Each structure stands twice: as C-alpha cells, then as structure tokens.
Tab-separated table of C-alpha atoms and ligand atoms in Angstrom:
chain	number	residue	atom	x	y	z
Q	357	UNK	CA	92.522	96.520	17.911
Q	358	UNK	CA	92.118	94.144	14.999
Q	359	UNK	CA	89.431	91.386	15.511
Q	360	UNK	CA	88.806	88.349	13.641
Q	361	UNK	CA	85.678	87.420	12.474
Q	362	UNK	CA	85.403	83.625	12.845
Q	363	UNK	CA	82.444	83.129	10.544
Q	364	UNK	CA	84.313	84.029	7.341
Q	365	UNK	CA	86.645	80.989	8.401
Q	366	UNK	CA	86.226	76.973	8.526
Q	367	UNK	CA	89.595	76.223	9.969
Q	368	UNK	CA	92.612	77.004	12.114
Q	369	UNK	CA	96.188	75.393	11.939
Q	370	UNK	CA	98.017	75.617	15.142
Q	371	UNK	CA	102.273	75.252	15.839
Q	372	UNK	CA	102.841	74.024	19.108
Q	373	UNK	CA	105.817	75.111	20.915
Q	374	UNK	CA	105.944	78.419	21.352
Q	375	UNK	CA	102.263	79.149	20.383
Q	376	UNK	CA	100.207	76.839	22.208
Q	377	UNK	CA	103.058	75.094	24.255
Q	378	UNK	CA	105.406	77.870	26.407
Q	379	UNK	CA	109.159	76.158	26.599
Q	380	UNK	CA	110.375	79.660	26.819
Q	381	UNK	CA	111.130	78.896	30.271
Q	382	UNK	CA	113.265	75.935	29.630
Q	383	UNK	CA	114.836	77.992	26.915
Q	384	UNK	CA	115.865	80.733	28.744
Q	385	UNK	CA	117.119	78.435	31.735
Q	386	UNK	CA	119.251	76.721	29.497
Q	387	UNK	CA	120.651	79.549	27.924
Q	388	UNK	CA	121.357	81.300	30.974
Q	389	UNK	CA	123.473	78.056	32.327
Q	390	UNK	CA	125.771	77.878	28.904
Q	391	UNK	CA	126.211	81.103	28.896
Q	392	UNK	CA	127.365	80.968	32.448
Q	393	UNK	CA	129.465	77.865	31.855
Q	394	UNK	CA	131.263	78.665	28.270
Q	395	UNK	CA	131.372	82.671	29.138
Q	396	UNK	CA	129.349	83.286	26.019
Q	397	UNK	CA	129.351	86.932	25.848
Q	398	UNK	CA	125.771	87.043	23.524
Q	399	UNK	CA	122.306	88.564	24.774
Q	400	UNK	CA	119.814	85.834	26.166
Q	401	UNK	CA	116.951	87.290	24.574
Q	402	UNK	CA	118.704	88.305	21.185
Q	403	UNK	CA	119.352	84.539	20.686
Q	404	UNK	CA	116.441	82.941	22.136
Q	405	UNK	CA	115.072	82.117	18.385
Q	406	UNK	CA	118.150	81.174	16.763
Q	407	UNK	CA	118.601	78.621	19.720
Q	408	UNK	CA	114.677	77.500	19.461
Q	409	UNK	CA	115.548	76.578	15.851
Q	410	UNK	CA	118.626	74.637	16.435
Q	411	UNK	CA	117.257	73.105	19.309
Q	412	UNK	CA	114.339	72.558	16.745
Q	413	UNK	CA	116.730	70.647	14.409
Q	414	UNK	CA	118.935	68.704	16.638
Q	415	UNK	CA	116.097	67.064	18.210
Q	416	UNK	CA	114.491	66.044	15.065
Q	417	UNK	CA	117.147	65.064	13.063
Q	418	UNK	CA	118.724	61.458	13.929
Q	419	UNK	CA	122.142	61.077	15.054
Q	420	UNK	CA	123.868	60.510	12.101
Q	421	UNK	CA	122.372	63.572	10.475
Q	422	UNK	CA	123.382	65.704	12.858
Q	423	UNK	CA	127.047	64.209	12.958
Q	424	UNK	CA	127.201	65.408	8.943
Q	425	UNK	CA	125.600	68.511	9.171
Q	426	UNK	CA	127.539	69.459	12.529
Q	427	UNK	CA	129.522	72.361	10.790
Q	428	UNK	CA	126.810	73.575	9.011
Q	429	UNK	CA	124.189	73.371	11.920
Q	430	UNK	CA	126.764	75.367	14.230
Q	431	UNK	CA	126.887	78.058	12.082
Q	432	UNK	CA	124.701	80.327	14.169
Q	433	UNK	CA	125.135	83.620	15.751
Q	434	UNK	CA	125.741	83.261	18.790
Q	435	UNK	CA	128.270	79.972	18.204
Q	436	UNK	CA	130.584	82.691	16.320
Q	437	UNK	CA	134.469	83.223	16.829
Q	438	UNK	CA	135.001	80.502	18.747
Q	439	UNK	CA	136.119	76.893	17.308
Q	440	UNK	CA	134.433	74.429	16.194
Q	441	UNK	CA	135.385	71.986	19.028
Q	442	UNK	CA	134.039	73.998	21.231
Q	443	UNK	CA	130.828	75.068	19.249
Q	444	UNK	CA	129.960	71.299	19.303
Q	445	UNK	CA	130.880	70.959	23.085
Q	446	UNK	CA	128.435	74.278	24.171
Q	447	UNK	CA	125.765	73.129	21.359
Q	448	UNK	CA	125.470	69.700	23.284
Q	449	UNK	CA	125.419	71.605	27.333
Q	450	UNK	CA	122.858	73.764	25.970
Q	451	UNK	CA	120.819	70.871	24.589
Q	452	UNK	CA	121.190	68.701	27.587
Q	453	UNK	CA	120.074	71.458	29.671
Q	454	UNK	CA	117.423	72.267	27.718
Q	455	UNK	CA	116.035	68.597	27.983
Q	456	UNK	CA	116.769	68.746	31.276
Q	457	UNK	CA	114.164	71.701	31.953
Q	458	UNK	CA	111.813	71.057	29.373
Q	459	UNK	CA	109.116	68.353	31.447
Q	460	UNK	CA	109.037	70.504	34.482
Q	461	UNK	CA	109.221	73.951	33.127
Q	462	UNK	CA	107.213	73.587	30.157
Q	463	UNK	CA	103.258	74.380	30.458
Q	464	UNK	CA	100.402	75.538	27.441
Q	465	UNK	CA	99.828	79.568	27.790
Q	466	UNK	CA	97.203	80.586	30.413
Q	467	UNK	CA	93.482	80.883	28.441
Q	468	UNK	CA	95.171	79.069	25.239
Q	469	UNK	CA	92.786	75.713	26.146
Q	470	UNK	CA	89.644	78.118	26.406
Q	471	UNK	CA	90.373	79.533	23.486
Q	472	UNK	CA	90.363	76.260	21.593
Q	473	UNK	CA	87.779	75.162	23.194
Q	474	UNK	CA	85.866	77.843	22.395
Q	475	UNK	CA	86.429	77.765	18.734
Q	476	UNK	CA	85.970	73.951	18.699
Q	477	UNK	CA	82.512	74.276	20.195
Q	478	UNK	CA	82.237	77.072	16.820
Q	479	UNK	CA	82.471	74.286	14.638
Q	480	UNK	CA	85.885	75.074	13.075
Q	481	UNK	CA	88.274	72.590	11.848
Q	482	UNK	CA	91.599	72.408	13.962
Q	483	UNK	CA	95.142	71.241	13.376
Q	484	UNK	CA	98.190	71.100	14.706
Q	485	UNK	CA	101.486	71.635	12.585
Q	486	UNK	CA	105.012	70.984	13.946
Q	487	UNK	CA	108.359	70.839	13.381
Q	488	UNK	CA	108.698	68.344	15.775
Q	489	UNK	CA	107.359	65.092	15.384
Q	490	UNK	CA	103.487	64.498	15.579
Q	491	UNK	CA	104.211	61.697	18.187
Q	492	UNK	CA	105.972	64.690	20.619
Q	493	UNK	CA	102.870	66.554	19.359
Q	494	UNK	CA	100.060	64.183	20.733
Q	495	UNK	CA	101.740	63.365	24.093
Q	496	UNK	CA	101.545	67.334	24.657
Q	497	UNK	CA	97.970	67.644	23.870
Q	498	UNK	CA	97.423	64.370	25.684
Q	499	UNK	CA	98.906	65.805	28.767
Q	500	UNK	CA	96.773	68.903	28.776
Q	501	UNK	CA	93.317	67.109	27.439
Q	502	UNK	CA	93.861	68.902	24.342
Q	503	UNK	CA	93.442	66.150	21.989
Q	504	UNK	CA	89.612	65.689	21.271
Q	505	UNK	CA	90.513	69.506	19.536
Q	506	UNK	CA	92.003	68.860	16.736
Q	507	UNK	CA	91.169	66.610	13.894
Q	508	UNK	CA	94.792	66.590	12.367
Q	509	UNK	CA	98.178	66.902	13.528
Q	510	UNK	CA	101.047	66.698	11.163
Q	511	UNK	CA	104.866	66.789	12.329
Q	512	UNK	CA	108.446	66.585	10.455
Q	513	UNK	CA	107.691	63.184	9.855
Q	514	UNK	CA	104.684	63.701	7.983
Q	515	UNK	CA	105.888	66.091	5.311
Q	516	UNK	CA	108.902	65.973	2.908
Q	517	UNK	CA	109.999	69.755	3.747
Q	518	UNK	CA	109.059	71.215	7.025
Q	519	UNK	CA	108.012	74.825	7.407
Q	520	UNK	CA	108.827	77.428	6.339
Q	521	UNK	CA	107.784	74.902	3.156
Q	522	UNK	CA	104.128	75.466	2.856
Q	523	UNK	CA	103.359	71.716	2.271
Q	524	UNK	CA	102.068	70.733	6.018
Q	525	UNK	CA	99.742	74.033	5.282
Q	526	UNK	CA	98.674	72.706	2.117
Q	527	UNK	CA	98.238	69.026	3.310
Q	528	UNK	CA	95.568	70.135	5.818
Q	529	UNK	CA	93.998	71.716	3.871
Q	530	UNK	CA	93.502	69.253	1.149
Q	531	UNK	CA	92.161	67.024	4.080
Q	532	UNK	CA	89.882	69.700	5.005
Q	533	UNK	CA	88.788	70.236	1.647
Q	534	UNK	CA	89.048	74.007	2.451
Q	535	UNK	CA	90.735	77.071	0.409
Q	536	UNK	CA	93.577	78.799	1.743
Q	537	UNK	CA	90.994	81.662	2.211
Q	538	UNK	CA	88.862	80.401	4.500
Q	539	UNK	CA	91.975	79.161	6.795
Q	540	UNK	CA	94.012	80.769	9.575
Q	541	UNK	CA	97.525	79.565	10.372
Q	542	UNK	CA	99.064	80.776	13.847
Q	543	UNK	CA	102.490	80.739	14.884
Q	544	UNK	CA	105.302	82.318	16.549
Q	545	UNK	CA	108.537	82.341	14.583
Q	546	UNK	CA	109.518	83.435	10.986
Q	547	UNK	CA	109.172	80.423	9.476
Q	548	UNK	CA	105.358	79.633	10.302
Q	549	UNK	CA	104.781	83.242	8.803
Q	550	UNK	CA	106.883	82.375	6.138
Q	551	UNK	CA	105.062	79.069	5.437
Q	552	UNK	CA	101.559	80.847	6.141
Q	553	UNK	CA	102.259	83.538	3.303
Q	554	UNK	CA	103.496	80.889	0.718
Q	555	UNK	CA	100.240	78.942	1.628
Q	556	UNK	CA	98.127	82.042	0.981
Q	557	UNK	CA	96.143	81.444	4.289
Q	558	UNK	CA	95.394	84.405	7.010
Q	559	UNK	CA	98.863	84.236	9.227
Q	560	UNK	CA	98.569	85.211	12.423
Q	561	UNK	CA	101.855	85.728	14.862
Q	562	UNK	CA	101.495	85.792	18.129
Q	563	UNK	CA	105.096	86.981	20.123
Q	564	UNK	CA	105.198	84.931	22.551
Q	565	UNK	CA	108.723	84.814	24.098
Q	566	UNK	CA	111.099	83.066	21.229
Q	567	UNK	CA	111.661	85.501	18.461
Q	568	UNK	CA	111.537	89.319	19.309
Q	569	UNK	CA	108.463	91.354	17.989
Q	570	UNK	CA	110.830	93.333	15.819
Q	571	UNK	CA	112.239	90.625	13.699
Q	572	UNK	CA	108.564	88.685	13.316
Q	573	UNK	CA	106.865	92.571	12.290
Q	574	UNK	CA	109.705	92.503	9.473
Q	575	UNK	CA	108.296	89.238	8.004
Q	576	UNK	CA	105.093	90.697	7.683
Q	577	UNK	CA	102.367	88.478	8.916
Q	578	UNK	CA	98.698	89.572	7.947
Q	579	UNK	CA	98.232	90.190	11.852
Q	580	UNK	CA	100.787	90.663	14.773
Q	581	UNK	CA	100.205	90.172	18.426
Q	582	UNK	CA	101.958	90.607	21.403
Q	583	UNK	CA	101.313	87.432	23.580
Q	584	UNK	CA	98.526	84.874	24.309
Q	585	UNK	CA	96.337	87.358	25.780
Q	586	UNK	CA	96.243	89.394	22.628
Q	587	UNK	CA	95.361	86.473	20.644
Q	588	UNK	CA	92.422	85.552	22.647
Q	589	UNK	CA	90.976	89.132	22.215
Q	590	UNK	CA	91.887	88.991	18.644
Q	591	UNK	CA	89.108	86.427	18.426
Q	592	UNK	CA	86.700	87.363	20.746
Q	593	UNK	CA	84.625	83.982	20.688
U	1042	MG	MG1	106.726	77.560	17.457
C-alpha cells in the first residue's frame, strides 16, 4: 500500500464531518425513518451523499435562502417523481430527524485523534476546512480536545465560495505561507477532491461512509482509501 512520507510536507487541511467527525450514523438513522414514513422507494446507501450535501446546504444557508432556492435545492435524486409539496414536506422529516440524531450518534473515527496528534507533535501545520460554519467546527473539536491541533479553521462563513471552490484551500495556505506542494488536503466527498485538485495540493480521500468508493475513485483523488484505518497506515507516523 501507498505511504506518505510526511517530511516532504509542512501542512495538512482537514474537512470535518465525514473525515474526522462520523455523522454517518445519524445519517443513515434518518434516512431509514423517511424512508419508512414517505415510502421512498430509493437505496439508503445510494443516497447517503446526495442527502449529506443537502443536509450540508440547508443547515448553512439561512431561512430565507432556503425558502428561494426550495425548488432548486429539491432537485435531488432521490426527491424525484413525486411533487414538490411533498419534496419540501420529506426534505424537512429528514432534516429534523437528522438533528434529532446528530448529538448522540455523532462521534470522531476511532485512532483519528492519535493520528493528529501524532502529526502535530511532527511539527506540521493543521487546519480545518468546512462547509459548515467554523463556529459548528470549534464546538466539535472542543468537545473531543481537538482544538490545541489546529492553527486554522475556516467554515462557509469565512470564504465567498465554499468547496468544491478552491479558495478555503488557497486561504490556508497563504496563512501558512506554504505552496500547494508541500500541502495535503483530506476529505471524503467529491467536492473536497474537487477543491483539492483545483488547489493543486496532494488530495487524499478517505471513504468513510457518505459517498460510495466508486463514485469518489471516478473523481480521481491523488490517493484513495477505504476508511479511517487506512488513512492512519497511509501515514505511518
Ligand atoms: Mg465531509
């Protein structure tokens, strides 16, 4: 297997959810309750990242936003054939129960706080990159005693375009003072590898749960891994 050789490297850029932060579980649970209640017939796991990103979206955006981008947002998927009355009704279940699962269910992947630890203690620069906002960002890390890790952390409300947009990339590493060469970004969806290629830094994709392996490989990320434990080998600090 493929191994990463830290030294050639003065910084790593980190998403949260999904890569650091598992809300799979609160995902899934949600899904499987709308699906129940609306008789959705769709494939939990075929959906799983198209719901992450609207979930993504809606939670972000204020109300009024979301009230004029309602037909637009619903267009997903697995919101198809069925009118838009009722898209709005199951969107709104599925985010309540989602929010409704999220505190309890929702935990950082087992070894992910060794591993940054680790690479802290190897001098490299860490951030944190979101789509969320940075405030949702710091309460996470808070909770886990992840914060004294990371020297930046940069959410929706930092940037003018969120990824895939490179800019919250870019941003860092301006701060940083470090080329895109010398910087890794990891996340787990298409649009961090989009926004990692654009950037020009080393993307790394870990497959942890929200998007399937399949669709992430056809995006093409400099390095593909399977789950958390993968990435921790990948590393070997
Ligand atoms: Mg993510």
């Amino acid at each position: 297997m493929e191994k990463i050789s830290i030294e050639n490297y003065k910084g790593i850029i980190w998403d949260l959810d999904g890569t650091i932060y598992d809300i799979t579980v609160a995902i899934k649970k949600a899904i499987d309750d709308t699906i129940e209640k609306y008789n959705l017939t769709v494939n939990r796991n075929e959906i799983m990242e198209e719901v992450a990103h609207l979930i993504e979206e809606i939670q972000n955006y204020p109300v009024p936003k979301i009230l004029l981008n309602s037909y637009d947002l619903l267009k997903v998927n697995f919101l198809e054939d069925i009118s838009f009355f009722k898209k709005i009704r199951t969107a709104i279940f599925l985010f309540n129960q989602f929010n409704k699962y999220k505190e309890a269910e929702s935990t950082i992947f087992e070894g992910i706080d060794i591993l940054l630890s680790d690479l802290f203690n190897k001098k490299l620069e860490m951030a944190i990159l979101t789509n969320n906002k940075s405030q949702y960002a710091e309460e996470v890390l808070k909770k886990f005693n992840l914060t004294k890790f990371f020297s930046i952390i940069i959410g929706f409300n930092d940037v003018s375009e969120v990824k895939p947009n490179p800019e919250g990339i870019l941003k860092i590493l301006q701060k940083w003072k470090i080329n895109p060469s010398e910087a890794i970004f990891i996340g787990d969806m298409t649009t961090d590898i989009e926004a990692g290629k654009a950037a020009k830094v080393k993307m790394v994709c870990v497959a942890s749960g929200l998007a399937q392996k399949e669709t992430l490989s056809k995006h093409q990320p400099n390095i593909l891994v399977d789950n958390t434990e993968q990435l921790i080998k990948l590393f070997n600090v």
